[in-house]
């Protein structure tokens, strides 16, 4: 019989569930959807033919078999990371600049951590800005890479992920959803979220008013949390203080946005090429 081999991505998900205590926490840390995390856990259980977990309210508790596998998983992942780090030491070094909108920074902490383990000699600089400005900086050669929302007027880059947009309100407070609908929107030209929201409402014959504008979710969140406006976000941008509205809200459905990875027109440096591949692997549907 041919030896069986564990999928290390599935084991990494298992360990992250254990470290965070919930599927939701693991999804946030890995920048996956909750359904993807649940599916990966189910794939492990199916492959092994044993139950690895059981529910205790919102939290997840591992069975004795799950605890045994968790110990193996930690050792296998540690050995994998050690091997990668050892083989890459001294082979990749230099400066590297990445641009990313502030709202997407939560997608990449595990990528940054893993990249630093693999290439400790690389000096990474992360620059936040609007998608439009970051694309311009990449094209001008001022940044090596940028992960942005693909813009209608600024195509290009490699689309690596599609994110459905949702209407969201404060977790405990929300405004009236009658016309004119109060909205917290990105400043004009900051991103396509505003454009898509306006088009959806116009097509549905809804009236709206601007309650607040900002170039990032950090600026929009307080007024939404206070229950004074509705905001448009991706599900990965939902925080513990926000909740998504469903179809019963009466608001029109929203399309999905595309996340695109851009690189400078010059030949990529070794650090840029490695980070590009790590981000693509981590965020693509196949990687998730």
Short mmCIF file of C-alpha atoms in Angstrom, two decimals:
data_model
loop_
_atom_site.label_atom_id
_atom_site.label_comp_id
_atom_site.label_asym_id
_atom_site.label_seq_id
_atom_site.Cartn_x
_atom_site.Cartn_y
_atom_site.Cartn_z
CA UNK A 1 0.00 0.00 0.00
CA UNK A 2 1.27 3.45 -0.91
CA UNK A 3 2.01 5.62 2.18
CA UNK A 4 -0.54 8.35 2.95
CA UNK A 5 0.61 11.96 3.31
CA UNK A 6 -1.00 14.70 5.41
CA UNK A 7 -1.94 17.99 3.76
CA UNK A 8 0.00 20.56 5.80
CA UNK A 9 -2.51 23.29 4.94
CA UNK A 10 -5.24 21.26 6.64
CA UNK A 11 -3.02 20.68 9.66
CA UNK A 12 -2.25 24.41 9.87
CA UNK A 13 -5.98 25.09 9.94
CA UNK A 14 -6.42 22.51 12.71
CA UNK A 15 -3.71 24.15 14.83
CA UNK A 16 -5.17 27.62 14.24
CA UNK A 17 -8.60 26.42 15.40
CA UNK A 18 -6.96 25.10 18.56
CA UNK A 19 -5.07 28.36 19.14
CA UNK A 20 -8.12 30.60 18.64
CA UNK A 21 -10.75 28.28 20.12
CA UNK A 22 -13.34 28.85 17.39
CA UNK A 23 -13.86 28.38 13.68
CA UNK A 24 -14.61 32.11 13.46
CA UNK A 25 -11.30 33.01 15.10
CA UNK A 26 -9.38 30.65 12.84
CA UNK A 27 -11.08 32.10 9.76
CA UNK A 28 -10.13 35.63 10.79
CA UNK A 29 -6.51 34.72 11.49
CA UNK A 30 -6.08 32.76 8.27
CA UNK A 31 -8.16 35.16 6.14
CA UNK A 32 -10.43 32.28 5.12
CA UNK A 33 -14.21 32.11 5.20
CA UNK A 34 -15.78 30.20 8.09
CA UNK A 35 -17.16 27.68 5.61
CA UNK A 36 -13.64 27.04 4.26
CA UNK A 37 -12.29 26.36 7.76
CA UNK A 38 -15.20 24.00 8.51
CA UNK A 39 -14.70 22.24 5.18
CA UNK A 40 -10.98 21.72 5.83
CA UNK A 41 -11.69 20.26 9.26
CA UNK A 42 -14.28 17.96 7.70
CA UNK A 43 -11.76 16.85 5.06
CA UNK A 44 -9.33 15.82 7.79
CA UNK A 45 -12.02 13.86 9.62
CA UNK A 46 -13.15 12.16 6.43
CA UNK A 47 -9.60 11.21 5.43
CA UNK A 48 -8.87 9.75 8.88
CA UNK A 49 -12.31 8.24 9.46
CA UNK A 50 -12.58 9.67 12.99
CA UNK A 51 -14.30 12.61 14.69
CA UNK A 52 -11.76 15.23 15.67
CA UNK A 53 -14.08 17.73 17.36
CA UNK A 54 -17.39 18.36 19.06
CA UNK A 55 -19.29 21.53 19.87
CA UNK A 56 -19.55 23.23 23.26
CA UNK A 57 -21.76 26.23 22.60
CA UNK A 58 -19.88 28.58 20.31
CA UNK A 59 -16.54 27.00 21.09
CA UNK A 60 -15.09 23.86 19.61
CA UNK A 61 -13.63 21.06 21.75
CA UNK A 62 -11.30 18.44 20.38
CA UNK A 63 -11.97 14.75 20.95
CA UNK A 64 -9.14 12.56 22.28
CA UNK A 65 -8.34 11.68 18.64
CA UNK A 66 -8.29 15.38 17.78
CA UNK A 67 -5.90 16.11 20.64
CA UNK A 68 -3.58 13.34 19.46
CA UNK A 69 -3.56 14.67 15.91
CA UNK A 70 -3.01 18.21 17.20
CA UNK A 71 0.24 17.15 18.83
CA UNK A 72 1.45 15.54 15.62
CA UNK A 73 0.32 18.57 13.60
CA UNK A 74 2.32 21.02 15.69
CA UNK A 75 5.49 18.95 15.30
CA UNK A 76 5.01 18.48 11.55
CA UNK A 77 4.38 22.18 10.97
CA UNK A 78 7.34 23.18 13.13
CA UNK A 79 9.59 20.85 11.14
CA UNK A 80 8.18 22.15 7.85
CA UNK A 81 8.77 25.78 8.83
CA UNK A 82 12.24 24.99 10.13
CA UNK A 83 13.16 23.24 6.86
CA UNK A 84 11.91 26.12 4.73
CA UNK A 85 13.69 28.68 6.87
CA UNK A 86 16.94 26.71 6.83
CA UNK A 87 16.91 26.30 3.04
CA UNK A 88 16.15 29.96 2.42
CA UNK A 89 18.53 31.61 4.88
CA UNK A 90 21.03 33.82 3.14
CA UNK A 91 19.51 33.19 -0.30
CA UNK A 92 17.00 36.05 -0.30
CA UNK A 93 17.74 39.51 1.09
CA UNK A 94 17.21 43.19 0.36
CA UNK A 95 14.45 45.77 0.60
CA UNK A 96 10.83 45.11 -0.32
CA UNK A 97 7.86 47.49 -0.38
CA UNK A 98 4.21 46.42 -0.41
CA UNK A 99 1.17 48.67 -0.71
CA UNK A 100 -2.19 47.67 0.73
CA UNK A 101 -5.35 49.54 1.73
CA UNK A 102 -5.72 49.76 5.50
CA UNK A 103 -8.95 47.75 5.32
CA UNK A 104 -7.18 44.73 3.84
CA UNK A 105 -4.25 44.64 6.26
CA UNK A 106 -6.08 42.03 8.38
CA UNK A 107 -5.85 39.58 5.48
CA UNK A 108 -2.08 39.24 5.64
CA UNK A 109 -0.68 38.96 9.20
CA UNK A 110 -0.02 35.23 8.86
CA UNK A 111 1.62 35.86 5.46
CA UNK A 112 3.90 38.53 6.96
CA UNK A 113 4.84 36.26 9.86
CA UNK A 114 5.57 33.28 7.61
CA UNK A 115 7.50 35.44 5.12
CA UNK A 116 9.73 36.77 7.93
CA UNK A 117 10.41 33.22 9.13
CA UNK A 118 11.45 32.18 5.64
CA UNK A 119 13.43 35.31 4.71
CA UNK A 120 14.65 37.04 7.87
CA UNK A 121 17.19 39.09 5.88
CA UNK A 122 14.51 40.89 3.85
CA UNK A 123 13.54 44.37 5.08
CA UNK A 124 9.81 44.63 4.38
CA UNK A 125 8.03 47.99 4.34
CA UNK A 126 4.22 48.10 4.19
CA UNK A 127 2.54 51.27 2.92
CA UNK A 128 -1.20 51.92 3.38
CA UNK A 129 -3.23 54.06 0.99
CA UNK A 130 -6.22 53.98 -1.32
CA UNK A 131 -6.29 51.39 -4.07
CA UNK A 132 -6.14 54.11 -6.73
CA UNK A 133 -3.04 55.77 -5.29
CA UNK A 134 -1.27 52.45 -4.65
CA UNK A 135 -1.76 51.32 -8.25
CA UNK A 136 -0.21 54.58 -9.41
CA UNK A 137 2.79 54.08 -7.11
CA UNK A 138 3.37 50.56 -8.39
CA UNK A 139 3.21 51.70 -12.01
CA UNK A 140 5.70 54.46 -11.21
CA UNK A 141 8.06 51.91 -9.66
CA UNK A 142 7.74 53.46 -6.19
CA UNK A 143 6.36 50.21 -4.75
CA UNK A 144 7.34 46.63 -5.58
CA UNK A 145 3.87 45.15 -5.01
CA UNK A 146 0.33 46.24 -4.14
CA UNK A 147 -2.74 44.27 -3.13
CA UNK A 148 -5.75 46.40 -4.03
CA UNK A 149 -9.39 46.45 -5.04
CA UNK A 150 -9.50 46.23 -8.81
CA UNK A 151 -10.78 49.55 -10.15
CA UNK A 152 -13.03 50.01 -13.17
CA UNK A 153 -10.80 52.82 -14.46
CA UNK A 154 -7.53 51.13 -13.43
CA UNK A 155 -7.55 47.54 -14.71
CA UNK A 156 -4.55 45.27 -14.64
CA UNK A 157 -2.87 43.16 -12.04
CA UNK A 158 -3.71 39.54 -11.33
CA UNK A 159 -7.13 38.93 -9.83
CA UNK A 160 -6.56 36.45 -7.01
CA UNK A 161 -9.81 36.63 -5.06
CA UNK A 162 -13.42 37.77 -5.29
CA UNK A 163 -15.10 39.16 -2.17
CA UNK A 164 -18.90 39.62 -1.98
CA UNK A 165 -19.99 43.00 -0.64
CA UNK A 166 -22.61 43.28 2.13
CA UNK A 167 -24.56 46.06 3.83
CA UNK A 168 -23.58 46.33 7.50
CA UNK A 169 -24.78 48.17 10.60
CA UNK A 170 -23.71 48.41 14.22
CA UNK A 171 -23.90 45.23 16.25
CA UNK A 172 -26.26 46.78 18.83
CA UNK A 173 -27.60 49.86 17.03
CA UNK A 174 -28.77 50.57 13.53
CA UNK A 175 -30.47 53.46 11.71
CA UNK A 176 -33.84 53.39 10.04
CA UNK A 177 -33.59 51.61 6.71
CA UNK A 178 -36.28 53.81 5.16
CA UNK A 179 -35.51 56.40 2.46
CA UNK A 180 -33.42 58.42 2.43
CA UNK A 181 -31.04 55.67 3.60
CA UNK A 182 -28.16 57.14 5.67
CA UNK A 183 -24.84 55.83 4.35
CA UNK A 184 -21.24 55.93 5.55
CA UNK A 185 -19.20 55.78 2.35
CA UNK A 186 -15.64 56.00 1.18
CA UNK A 187 -14.54 59.38 -0.10
CA UNK A 188 -15.00 59.81 -3.87
CA UNK A 189 -12.20 58.06 -5.73
CA UNK A 190 -11.03 56.09 -2.68
CA UNK A 191 -12.48 52.78 -3.86
CA UNK A 192 -15.23 51.13 -5.91
CA UNK A 193 -17.36 50.31 -2.84
CA UNK A 194 -19.11 53.68 -3.05
CA UNK A 195 -19.74 53.36 -6.78
CA UNK A 196 -21.26 49.89 -6.41
CA UNK A 197 -23.49 50.97 -3.52
CA UNK A 198 -24.78 53.96 -5.48
CA UNK A 199 -25.50 51.85 -8.57
CA UNK A 200 -27.32 49.17 -6.55
CA UNK A 201 -29.54 51.71 -4.82
CA UNK A 202 -30.25 53.60 -8.03
CA UNK A 203 -31.25 50.38 -9.82
CA UNK A 204 -33.59 49.53 -6.93
CA UNK A 205 -35.17 52.99 -7.00
CA UNK A 206 -33.95 53.77 -3.49
CA UNK A 207 -33.08 57.24 -2.18
CA UNK A 208 -30.09 57.79 0.10
CA UNK A 209 -28.09 60.50 1.83
CA UNK A 210 -24.43 60.74 2.80
CA UNK A 211 -24.03 60.62 6.57
CA UNK A 212 -20.24 60.31 6.69
CA UNK A 213 -17.29 59.90 4.33
CA UNK A 214 -13.75 58.64 4.91
CA UNK A 215 -10.92 57.00 3.01
CA UNK A 216 -10.86 53.93 5.27
CA UNK A 217 -13.08 51.76 7.43
CA UNK A 218 -11.31 53.11 10.51
CA UNK A 219 -12.95 56.45 9.84
CA UNK A 220 -16.35 55.02 8.93
CA UNK A 221 -16.70 52.50 11.78
CA UNK A 222 -17.54 54.86 14.69
CA UNK A 223 -20.62 56.38 13.08
CA UNK A 224 -21.82 52.96 11.91
CA UNK A 225 -21.26 51.41 15.35
CA UNK A 226 -23.23 54.30 16.87
CA UNK A 227 -26.21 53.30 14.73
CA UNK A 228 -26.20 56.42 12.56
CA UNK A 229 -25.44 54.95 9.14
CA UNK A 230 -25.19 51.84 6.97
CA UNK A 231 -21.84 50.89 5.45
CA UNK A 232 -20.73 48.64 2.58
CA UNK A 233 -17.96 46.15 3.41
CA UNK A 234 -16.65 42.72 2.49
CA UNK A 235 -17.34 39.95 4.99
CA UNK A 236 -13.67 39.85 5.94
CA UNK A 237 -13.94 43.51 6.99
CA UNK A 238 -16.73 42.82 9.50
CA UNK A 239 -15.50 43.43 13.04
CA UNK A 240 -17.04 42.37 16.33
CA UNK A 241 -18.88 45.71 16.42
CA UNK A 242 -20.60 45.25 13.04
CA UNK A 243 -23.15 42.82 11.64
CA UNK A 244 -24.20 42.13 8.08
CA UNK A 245 -27.78 42.74 6.94
CA UNK A 246 -29.52 39.92 5.07
CA UNK A 247 -32.15 39.99 2.33
CA UNK A 248 -34.93 40.65 4.85
CA UNK A 249 -33.54 44.20 5.28
CA UNK A 250 -35.08 45.20 1.96
CA UNK A 251 -31.77 46.56 0.66
CA UNK A 252 -30.71 45.50 -2.85
CA UNK A 253 -28.05 42.81 -3.32
CA UNK A 254 -24.50 43.97 -3.92
CA UNK A 255 -21.94 42.56 -6.39
CA UNK A 256 -18.53 41.18 -5.51
CA UNK A 257 -15.29 43.13 -5.74
CA UNK A 258 -12.05 41.71 -7.08
CA UNK A 259 -8.75 41.74 -5.20
CA UNK A 260 -5.85 42.19 -7.59
CA UNK A 261 -2.14 41.85 -7.00
CA UNK A 262 -0.01 44.35 -8.93
CA UNK A 263 3.77 44.40 -9.33
CA UNK A 264 6.13 47.06 -10.63
CA UNK A 265 6.86 46.99 -14.38
CA UNK A 266 10.56 46.29 -13.79
CA UNK A 267 11.84 42.77 -13.35
CA UNK A 268 10.81 41.67 -9.85
CA UNK A 269 13.47 41.25 -7.21
CA UNK A 270 13.77 37.88 -5.48
CA UNK A 271 11.97 39.15 -2.33
CA UNK A 272 9.13 40.61 -4.44
CA UNK A 273 8.72 37.38 -6.40
CA UNK A 274 8.59 35.29 -3.20
CA UNK A 275 6.08 37.54 -1.42
CA UNK A 276 3.94 37.72 -4.57
CA UNK A 277 3.67 33.92 -4.65
CA UNK A 278 2.95 33.66 -0.91
CA UNK A 279 0.12 36.21 -1.10
CA UNK A 280 -1.36 34.57 -4.17
CA UNK A 281 -1.18 31.13 -2.57
CA UNK A 282 -2.73 32.34 0.68
CA UNK A 283 -5.59 34.39 -0.76
CA UNK A 284 -6.56 32.45 -3.87
CA UNK A 285 -9.65 30.19 -3.64
CA UNK A 286 -7.41 27.17 -4.15
CA UNK A 287 -5.18 28.23 -1.26
CA UNK A 288 -8.18 28.90 0.94
#
